Coordinates of C-alpha atoms and ligand atoms in Angstrom, one line a residue:
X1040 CA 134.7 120.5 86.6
X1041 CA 131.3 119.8 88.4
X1042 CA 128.6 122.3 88.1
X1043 CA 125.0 121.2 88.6
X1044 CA 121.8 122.7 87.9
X1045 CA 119.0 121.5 90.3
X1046 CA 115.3 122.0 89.1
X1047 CA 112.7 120.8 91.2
X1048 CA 109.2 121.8 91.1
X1049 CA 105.8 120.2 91.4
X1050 CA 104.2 117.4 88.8
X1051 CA 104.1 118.8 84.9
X1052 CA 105.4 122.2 85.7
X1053 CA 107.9 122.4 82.8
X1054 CA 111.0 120.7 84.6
X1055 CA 111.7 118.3 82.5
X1056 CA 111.5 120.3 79.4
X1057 CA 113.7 122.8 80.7
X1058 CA 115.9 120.6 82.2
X1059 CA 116.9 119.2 78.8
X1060 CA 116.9 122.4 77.0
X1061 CA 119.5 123.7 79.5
X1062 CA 121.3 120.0 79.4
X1063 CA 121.3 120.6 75.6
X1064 CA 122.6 124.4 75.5
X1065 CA 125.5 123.9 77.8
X1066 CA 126.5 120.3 76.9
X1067 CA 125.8 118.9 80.4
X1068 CA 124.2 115.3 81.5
X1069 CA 120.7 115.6 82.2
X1070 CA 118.9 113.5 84.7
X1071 CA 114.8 113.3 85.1
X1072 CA 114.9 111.6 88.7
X1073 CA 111.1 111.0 88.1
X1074 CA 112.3 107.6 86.4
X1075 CA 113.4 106.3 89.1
X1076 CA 110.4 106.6 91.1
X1077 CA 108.4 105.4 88.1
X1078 CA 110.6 102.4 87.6
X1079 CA 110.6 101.4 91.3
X1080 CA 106.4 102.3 91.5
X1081 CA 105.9 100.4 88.3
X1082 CA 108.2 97.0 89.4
X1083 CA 106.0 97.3 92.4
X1084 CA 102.8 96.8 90.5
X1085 CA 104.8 93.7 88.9
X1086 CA 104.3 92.5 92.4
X1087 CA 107.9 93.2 94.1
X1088 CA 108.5 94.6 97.5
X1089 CA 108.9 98.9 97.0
X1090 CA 112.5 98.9 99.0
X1091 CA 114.0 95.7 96.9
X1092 CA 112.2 97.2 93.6
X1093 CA 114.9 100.2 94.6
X1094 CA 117.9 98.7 95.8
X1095 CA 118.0 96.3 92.6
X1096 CA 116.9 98.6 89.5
X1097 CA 118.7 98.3 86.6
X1098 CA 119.3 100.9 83.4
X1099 CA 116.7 98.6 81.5
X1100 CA 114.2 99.6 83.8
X1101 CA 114.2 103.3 83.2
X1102 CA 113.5 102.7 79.5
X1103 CA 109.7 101.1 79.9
X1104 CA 107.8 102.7 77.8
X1105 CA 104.3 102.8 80.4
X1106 CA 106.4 104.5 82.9
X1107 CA 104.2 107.8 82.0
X1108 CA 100.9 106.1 82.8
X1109 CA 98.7 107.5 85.6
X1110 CA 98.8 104.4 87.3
X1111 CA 102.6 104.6 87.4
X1112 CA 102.4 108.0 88.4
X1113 CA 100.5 107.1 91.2
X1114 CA 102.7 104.5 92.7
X1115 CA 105.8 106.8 91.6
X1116 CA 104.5 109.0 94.1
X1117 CA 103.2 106.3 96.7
X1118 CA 106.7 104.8 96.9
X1119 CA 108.5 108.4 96.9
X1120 CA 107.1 108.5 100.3
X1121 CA 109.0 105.5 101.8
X1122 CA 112.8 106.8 103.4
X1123 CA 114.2 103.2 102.1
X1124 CA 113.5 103.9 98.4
X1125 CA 114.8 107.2 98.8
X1126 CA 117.4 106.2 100.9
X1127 CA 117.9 103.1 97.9
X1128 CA 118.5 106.3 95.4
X1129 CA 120.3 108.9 96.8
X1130 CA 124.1 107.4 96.0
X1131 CA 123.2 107.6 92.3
X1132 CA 121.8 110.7 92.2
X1133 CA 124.6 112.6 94.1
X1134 CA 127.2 111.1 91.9
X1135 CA 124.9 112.1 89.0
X1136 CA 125.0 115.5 90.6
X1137 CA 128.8 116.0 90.8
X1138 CA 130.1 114.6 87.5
X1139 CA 132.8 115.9 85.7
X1140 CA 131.2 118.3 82.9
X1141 CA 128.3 119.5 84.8
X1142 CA 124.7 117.6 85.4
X1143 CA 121.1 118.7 85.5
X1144 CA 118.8 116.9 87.3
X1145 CA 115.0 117.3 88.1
X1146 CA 112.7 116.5 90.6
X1147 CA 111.2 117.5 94.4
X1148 CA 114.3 117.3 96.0
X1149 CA 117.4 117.9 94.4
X1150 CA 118.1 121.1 95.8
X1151 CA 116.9 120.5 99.1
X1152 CA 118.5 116.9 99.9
X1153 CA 120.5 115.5 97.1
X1154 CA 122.5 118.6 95.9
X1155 CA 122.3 121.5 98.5
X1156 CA 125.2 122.6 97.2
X1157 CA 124.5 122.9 93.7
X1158 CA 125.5 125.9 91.6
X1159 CA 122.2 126.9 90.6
X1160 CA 118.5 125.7 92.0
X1161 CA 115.7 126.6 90.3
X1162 CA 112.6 126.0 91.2
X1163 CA 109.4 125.5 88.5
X1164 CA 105.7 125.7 88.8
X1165 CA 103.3 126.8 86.8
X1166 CA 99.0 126.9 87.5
X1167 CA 97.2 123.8 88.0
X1168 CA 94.9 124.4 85.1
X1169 CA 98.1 125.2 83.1
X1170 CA 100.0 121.7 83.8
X1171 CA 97.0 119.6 83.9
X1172 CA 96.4 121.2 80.5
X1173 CA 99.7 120.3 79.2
X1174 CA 99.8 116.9 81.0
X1175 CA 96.6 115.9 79.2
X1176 CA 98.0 117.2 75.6
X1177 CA 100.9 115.1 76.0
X1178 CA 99.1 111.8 77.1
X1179 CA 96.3 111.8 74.6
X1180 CA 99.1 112.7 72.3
X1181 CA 100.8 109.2 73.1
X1182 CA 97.5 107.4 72.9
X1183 CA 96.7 107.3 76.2
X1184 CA 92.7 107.8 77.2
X1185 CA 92.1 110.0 79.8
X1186 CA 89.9 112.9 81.0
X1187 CA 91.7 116.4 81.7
X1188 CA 89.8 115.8 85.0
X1189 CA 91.4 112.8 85.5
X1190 CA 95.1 114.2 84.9
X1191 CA 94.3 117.5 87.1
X1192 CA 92.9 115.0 90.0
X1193 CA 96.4 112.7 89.6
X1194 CA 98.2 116.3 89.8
X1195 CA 96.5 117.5 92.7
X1196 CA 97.1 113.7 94.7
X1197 CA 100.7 113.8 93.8
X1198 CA 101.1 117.6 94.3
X1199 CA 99.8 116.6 98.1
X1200 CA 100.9 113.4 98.8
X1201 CA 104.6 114.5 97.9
X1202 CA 104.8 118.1 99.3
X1203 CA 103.0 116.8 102.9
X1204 CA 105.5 113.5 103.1
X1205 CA 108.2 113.6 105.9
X1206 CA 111.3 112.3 103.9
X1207 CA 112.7 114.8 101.7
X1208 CA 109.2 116.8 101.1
X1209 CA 108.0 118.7 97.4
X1210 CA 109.8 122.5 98.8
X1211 CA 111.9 125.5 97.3
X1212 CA 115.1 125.6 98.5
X1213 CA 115.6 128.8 100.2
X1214 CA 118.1 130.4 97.4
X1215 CA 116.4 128.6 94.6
X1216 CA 114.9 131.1 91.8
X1217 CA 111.5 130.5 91.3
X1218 CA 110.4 130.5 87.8
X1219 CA 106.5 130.3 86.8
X1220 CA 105.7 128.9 83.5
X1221 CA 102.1 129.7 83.1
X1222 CA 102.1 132.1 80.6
X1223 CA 105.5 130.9 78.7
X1224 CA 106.3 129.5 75.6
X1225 CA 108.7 126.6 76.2
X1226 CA 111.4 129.3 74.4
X1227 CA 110.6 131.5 76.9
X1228 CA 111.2 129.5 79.4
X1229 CA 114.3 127.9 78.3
X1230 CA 115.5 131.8 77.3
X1231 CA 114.6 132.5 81.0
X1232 CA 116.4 129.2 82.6
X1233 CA 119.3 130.1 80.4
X1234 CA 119.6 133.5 81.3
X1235 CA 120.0 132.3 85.0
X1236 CA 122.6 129.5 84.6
X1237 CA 124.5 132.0 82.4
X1238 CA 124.7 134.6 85.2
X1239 CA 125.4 132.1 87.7
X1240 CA 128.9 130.6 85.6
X1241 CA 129.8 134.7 86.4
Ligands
LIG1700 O1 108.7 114.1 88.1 P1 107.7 113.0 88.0 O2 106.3 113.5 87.9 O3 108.1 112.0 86.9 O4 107.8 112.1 89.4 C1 107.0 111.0 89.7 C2 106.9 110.9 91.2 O5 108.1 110.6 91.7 C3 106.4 112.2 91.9 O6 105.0 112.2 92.1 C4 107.2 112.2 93.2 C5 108.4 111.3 92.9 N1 109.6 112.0 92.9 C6 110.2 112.3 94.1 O7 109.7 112.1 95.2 N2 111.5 112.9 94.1 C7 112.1 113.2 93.0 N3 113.3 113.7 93.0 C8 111.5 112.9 91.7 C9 110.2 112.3 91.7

């Protein structure tokens, strides 16, 4: 039976956290849609054209291991803007969506555009201090050097360049739940996310 779980929310709010806690507590497939932006922005730095990048990613591609860099970040976000990459994607991730066994995904548009109809939507944010905060912990944590003003100014472009885009923009859906993270624990939030889906399966 298919039952998905939408989460969508701006950049480091908690979404891809949660999304695997919940994948993990009710035994469903998870899916960070992210990766596919930050394969297709990343093959694009290799010097391939955004809409081919797209159409011809492969499963390899989603396991680079620089596909958290800033710089891939940034062209994650640049080439999130183009209606042919999104366009490229959108088959997968509806498929994804409405798997037998259930399916998280997260992103900026899964409830809005790529599951509308999905059995729960939630929709994460938490302060920009707060996300830059835990963005920067967990890319000096990999090695990476970087400035927390650095990470909070990469937020704040993505934050802007995605939610002001005309394809599929950064929005709640109207019946999604909102859930700030600013002052939770990740157990708290999962607790909270949780809570949610389990009132949703009735
Ligand atoms: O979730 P993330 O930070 O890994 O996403 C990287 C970029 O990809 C983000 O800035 C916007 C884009 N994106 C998108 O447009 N739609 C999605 N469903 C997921 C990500």
């Amino acid at each position: 039976m298919a039952f998905t779980i939408a989460i969508d929310g701006p950049a480091a709010a908690g979404k891809g956290t949660i999304g695997r806690a919940l994948a993990a507590h009710f035994g469903f497939a998870h899916l960070d849609t992210g990766l596919l932006y930050r394969a297709t922005g990343r093959r694009m730095l290799c010097g391939l054209d955004p809409v081919t990048a797209a159409q011809s990613l492969r499963p390899e591609d989603l396991n680079a291991d620089d596909l958290r860099t800033p710089e891939v970040s940034q062209a994650a976000s640049r080439v999130a803007a183009i209606p042919e990459v999104r366009q490229a994607l959108l088959d997968f991730q509806r498929a994804f969506a409405r798997r037998a066994g259930g399916a998280v995904l997260d992103g900026r548009d899964i409830g809005t555009v790529i599951c509308p109809e999905a059995e729960v939507k939630l929709y994460v944010t938490a302060s920009d201090v707060e996300r830059a905060r835990r963005r920067h912990l967990e890319l000096t944590g990999k090695g990476h050097t970087v400035t927390l003003d650095e990470v909070a100014q990469d937020l704040r472009d993505r934050d802007a360049r995605d939610s002001a885009r005309a394809t599929a923009p950064l929005k709640p859906a109207r019946d999604a739940v909102q859930l700030d993270t600013s002052e939770m624990s990740i157990e708290e939030a999962t607790e909270r996310a949780v809570a949610i889906v389990t009132a949703a399966q009735g």
